[in-house]
Tab-separated table of C-alpha atoms in Angstrom:
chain	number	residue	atom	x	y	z
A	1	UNK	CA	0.000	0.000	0.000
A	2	UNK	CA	0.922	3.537	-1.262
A	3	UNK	CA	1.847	5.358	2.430
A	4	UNK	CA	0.453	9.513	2.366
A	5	UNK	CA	3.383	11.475	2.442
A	6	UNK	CA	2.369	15.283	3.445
A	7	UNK	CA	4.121	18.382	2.835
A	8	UNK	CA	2.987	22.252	3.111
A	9	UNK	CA	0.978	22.203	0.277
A	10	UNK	CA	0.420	18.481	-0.407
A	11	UNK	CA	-0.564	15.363	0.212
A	12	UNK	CA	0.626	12.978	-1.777
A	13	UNK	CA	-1.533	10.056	-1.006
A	14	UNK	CA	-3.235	6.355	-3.382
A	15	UNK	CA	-5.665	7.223	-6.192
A	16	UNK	CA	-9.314	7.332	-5.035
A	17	UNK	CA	-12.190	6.867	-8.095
A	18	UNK	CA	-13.185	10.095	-7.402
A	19	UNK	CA	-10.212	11.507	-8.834
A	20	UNK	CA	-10.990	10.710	-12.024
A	21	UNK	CA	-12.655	14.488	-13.125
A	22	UNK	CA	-9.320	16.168	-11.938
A	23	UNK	CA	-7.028	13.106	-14.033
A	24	UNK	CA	-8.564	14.385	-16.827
A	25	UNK	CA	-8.647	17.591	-16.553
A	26	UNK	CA	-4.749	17.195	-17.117
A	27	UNK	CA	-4.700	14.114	-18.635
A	28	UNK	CA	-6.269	15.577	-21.404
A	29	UNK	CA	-3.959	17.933	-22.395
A	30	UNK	CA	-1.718	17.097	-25.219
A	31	UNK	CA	1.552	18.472	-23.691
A	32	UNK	CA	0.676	16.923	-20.299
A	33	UNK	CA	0.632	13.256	-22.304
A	34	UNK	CA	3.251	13.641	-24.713
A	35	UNK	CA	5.825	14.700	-22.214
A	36	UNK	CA	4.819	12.164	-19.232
A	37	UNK	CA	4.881	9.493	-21.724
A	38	UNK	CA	4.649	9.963	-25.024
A	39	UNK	CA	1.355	8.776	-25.226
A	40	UNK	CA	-2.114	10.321	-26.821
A	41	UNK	CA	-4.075	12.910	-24.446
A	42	UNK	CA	-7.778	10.963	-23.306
A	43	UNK	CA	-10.286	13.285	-24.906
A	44	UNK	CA	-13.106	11.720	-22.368
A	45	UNK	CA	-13.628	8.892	-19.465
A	46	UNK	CA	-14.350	6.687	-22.145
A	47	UNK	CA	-12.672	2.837	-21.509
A	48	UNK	CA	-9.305	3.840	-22.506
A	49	UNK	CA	-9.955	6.392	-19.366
A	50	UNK	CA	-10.734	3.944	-17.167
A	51	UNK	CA	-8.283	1.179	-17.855
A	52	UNK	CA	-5.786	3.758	-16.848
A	53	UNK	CA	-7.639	4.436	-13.943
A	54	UNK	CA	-7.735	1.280	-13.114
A	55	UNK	CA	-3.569	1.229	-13.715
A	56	UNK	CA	-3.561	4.460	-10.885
A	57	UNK	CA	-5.813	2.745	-8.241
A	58	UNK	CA	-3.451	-0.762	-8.230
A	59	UNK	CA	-0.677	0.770	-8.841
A	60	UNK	CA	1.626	0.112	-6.173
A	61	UNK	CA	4.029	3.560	-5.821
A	62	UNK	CA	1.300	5.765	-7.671
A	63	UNK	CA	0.465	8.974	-5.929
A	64	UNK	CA	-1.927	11.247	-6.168
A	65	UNK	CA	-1.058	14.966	-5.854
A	66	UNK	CA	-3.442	16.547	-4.158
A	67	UNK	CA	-3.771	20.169	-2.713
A	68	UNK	CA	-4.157	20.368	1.098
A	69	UNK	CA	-7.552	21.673	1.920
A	70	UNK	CA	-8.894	21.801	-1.225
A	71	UNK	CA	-9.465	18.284	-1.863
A	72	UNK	CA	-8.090	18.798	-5.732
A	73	UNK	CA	-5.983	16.640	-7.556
A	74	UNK	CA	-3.201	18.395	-9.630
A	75	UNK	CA	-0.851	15.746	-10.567
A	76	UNK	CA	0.524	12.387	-9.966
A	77	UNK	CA	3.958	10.880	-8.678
A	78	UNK	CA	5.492	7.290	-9.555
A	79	UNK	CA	8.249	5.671	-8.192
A	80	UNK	CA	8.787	2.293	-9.429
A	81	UNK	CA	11.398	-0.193	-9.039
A	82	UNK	CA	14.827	-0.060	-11.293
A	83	UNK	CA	15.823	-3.749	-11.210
A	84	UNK	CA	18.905	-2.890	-13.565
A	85	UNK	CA	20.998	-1.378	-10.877
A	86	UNK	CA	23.588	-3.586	-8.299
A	87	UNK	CA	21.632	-1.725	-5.430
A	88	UNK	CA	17.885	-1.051	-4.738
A	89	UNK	CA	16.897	1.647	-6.831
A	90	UNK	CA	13.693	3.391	-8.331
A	91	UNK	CA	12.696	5.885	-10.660
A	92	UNK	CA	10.575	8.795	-10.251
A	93	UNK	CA	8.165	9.720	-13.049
A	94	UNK	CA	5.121	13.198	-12.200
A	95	UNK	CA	3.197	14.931	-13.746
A	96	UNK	CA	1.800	18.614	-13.266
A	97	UNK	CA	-1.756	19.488	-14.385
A	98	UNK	CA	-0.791	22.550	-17.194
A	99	UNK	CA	-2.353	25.140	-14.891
A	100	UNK	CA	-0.520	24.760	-11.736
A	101	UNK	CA	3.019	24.427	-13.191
A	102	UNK	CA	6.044	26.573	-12.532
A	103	UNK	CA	5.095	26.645	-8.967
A	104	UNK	CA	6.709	24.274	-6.696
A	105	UNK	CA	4.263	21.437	-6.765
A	106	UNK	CA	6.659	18.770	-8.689
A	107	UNK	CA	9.937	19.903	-6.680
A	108	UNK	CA	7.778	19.704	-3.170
A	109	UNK	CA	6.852	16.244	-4.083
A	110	UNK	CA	9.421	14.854	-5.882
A	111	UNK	CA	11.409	15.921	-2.651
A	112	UNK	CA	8.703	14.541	-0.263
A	113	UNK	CA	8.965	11.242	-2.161
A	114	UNK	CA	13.032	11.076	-1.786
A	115	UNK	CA	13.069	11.955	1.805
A	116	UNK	CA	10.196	9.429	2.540
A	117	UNK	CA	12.934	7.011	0.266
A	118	UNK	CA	15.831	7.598	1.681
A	119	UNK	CA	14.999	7.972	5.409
A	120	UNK	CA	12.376	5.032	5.325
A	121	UNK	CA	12.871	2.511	3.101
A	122	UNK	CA	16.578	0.704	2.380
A	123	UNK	CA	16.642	2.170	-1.372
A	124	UNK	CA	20.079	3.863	-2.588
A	125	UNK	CA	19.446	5.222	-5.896
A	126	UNK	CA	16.431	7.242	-7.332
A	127	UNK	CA	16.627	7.681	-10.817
A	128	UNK	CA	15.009	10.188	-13.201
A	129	UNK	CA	14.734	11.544	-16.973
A	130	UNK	CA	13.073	14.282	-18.694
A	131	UNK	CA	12.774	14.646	-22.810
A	132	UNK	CA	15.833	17.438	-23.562
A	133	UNK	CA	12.879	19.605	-24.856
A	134	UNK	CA	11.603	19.524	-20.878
A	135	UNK	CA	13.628	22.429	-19.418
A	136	UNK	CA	11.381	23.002	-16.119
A	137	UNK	CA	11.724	19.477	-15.373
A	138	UNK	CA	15.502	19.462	-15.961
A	139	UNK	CA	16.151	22.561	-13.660
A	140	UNK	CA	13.870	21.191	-11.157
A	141	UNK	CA	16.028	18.047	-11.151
A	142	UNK	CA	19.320	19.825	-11.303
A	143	UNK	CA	17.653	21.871	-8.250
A	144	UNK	CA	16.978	18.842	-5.783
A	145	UNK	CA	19.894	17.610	-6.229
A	146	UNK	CA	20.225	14.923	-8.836
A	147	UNK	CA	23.489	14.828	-11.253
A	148	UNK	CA	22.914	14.391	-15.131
A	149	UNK	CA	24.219	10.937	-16.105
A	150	UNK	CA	23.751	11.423	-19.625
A	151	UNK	CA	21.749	11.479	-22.747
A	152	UNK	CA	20.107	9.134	-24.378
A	153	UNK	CA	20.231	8.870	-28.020
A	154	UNK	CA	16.257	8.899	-29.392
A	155	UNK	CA	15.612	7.987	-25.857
A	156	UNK	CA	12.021	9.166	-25.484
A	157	UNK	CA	8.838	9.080	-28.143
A	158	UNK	CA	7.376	12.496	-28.454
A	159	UNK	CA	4.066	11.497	-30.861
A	160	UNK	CA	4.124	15.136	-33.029
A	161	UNK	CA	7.901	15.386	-32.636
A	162	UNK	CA	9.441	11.582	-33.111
A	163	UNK	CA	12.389	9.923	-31.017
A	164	UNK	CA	14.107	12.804	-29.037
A	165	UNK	CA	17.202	12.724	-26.844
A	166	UNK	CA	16.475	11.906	-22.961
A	167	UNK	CA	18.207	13.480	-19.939
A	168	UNK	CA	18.805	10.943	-17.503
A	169	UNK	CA	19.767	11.861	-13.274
A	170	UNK	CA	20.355	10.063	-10.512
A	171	UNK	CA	20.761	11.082	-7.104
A	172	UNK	CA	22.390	8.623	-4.507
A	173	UNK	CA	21.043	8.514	-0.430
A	174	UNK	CA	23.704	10.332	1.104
């Protein structure tokens, strides 16, 4: 089970059905989709929709980003394993509804998660990428912390744009 992490502004807790008007309020958005994944925006709850919402409410290391007080959901957070690496590892993956970006949210979570990582779990390595084309997402990175391994060659699918080069971090528990 998905433990609640809570910040000043967050909580980052497991999907609930009822989240599914504010998932598509960003996932809906074509820039929202194509940068989280490279996949098509969801034009409506149709079954598409909800097979994805079915994905966020078993989705072990899903959370929901949702505004203290308010009740609103305005992004998610994954953290999944990395079974590639000689230690335990995971990546992070979020996402940002468009209207509530460039202010903190992803930083104050993506930090939450870490901490909540590092201090309570027996993980050593969180690992992260964002499309070269992602700037926000690269300074927030370079901003908590994380050094840039590399690029990937044609690393991540972009569906208007083709293969494009992916940033890759890291960022070891100190």
């Amino acid at each position: 089970m998905t433990t609640t992490i809570e910040t000043g502004r967050l909580l980052l807790r497991p999907f609930r059905r009822s989240d599914a008007d504010d998932c598509l309020a960003f996932l809906s958005d074509r820039e929202t989709c194509y940068l989280d994944g490279g996949y098509e925006p969801y034009p409506a709850k149709d079954e598409q929709f909800w097979k994805l919402m079915d994905i966020f409410a078993s989705g072990e290391g899903r959370y929901m980003l949702e505004l203290k007080g308010e009740g609103r959901v305005i992004g998610t957070l994954h953290l999944f394993p990395d079974d590639r690496r000689a230690v335990k590892a995971m990546e992070i993956g979020y996402v940002i509804a468009p209207n509530f970006r460039r202010r903190g949210y992803a930083g104050e979570a993506v930090k939450a998660a870490i901490d909540h990582l590092f201090q309570e779990t027996d993980i050593e390595l969180v690992i992260a990428g964002a499309a070269v084309c992602n700037s926000p997402s690269i300074a927030m990175l370079e901003k908590l912390g994380f050094t840039r391994k590399g690029t990937v060659r044609k690393g991540f699918y972009i569906p208007d744009r083709g293969a494009v080069d992916l940033v890759s971090f890291y960022l070891e528990k100190p």
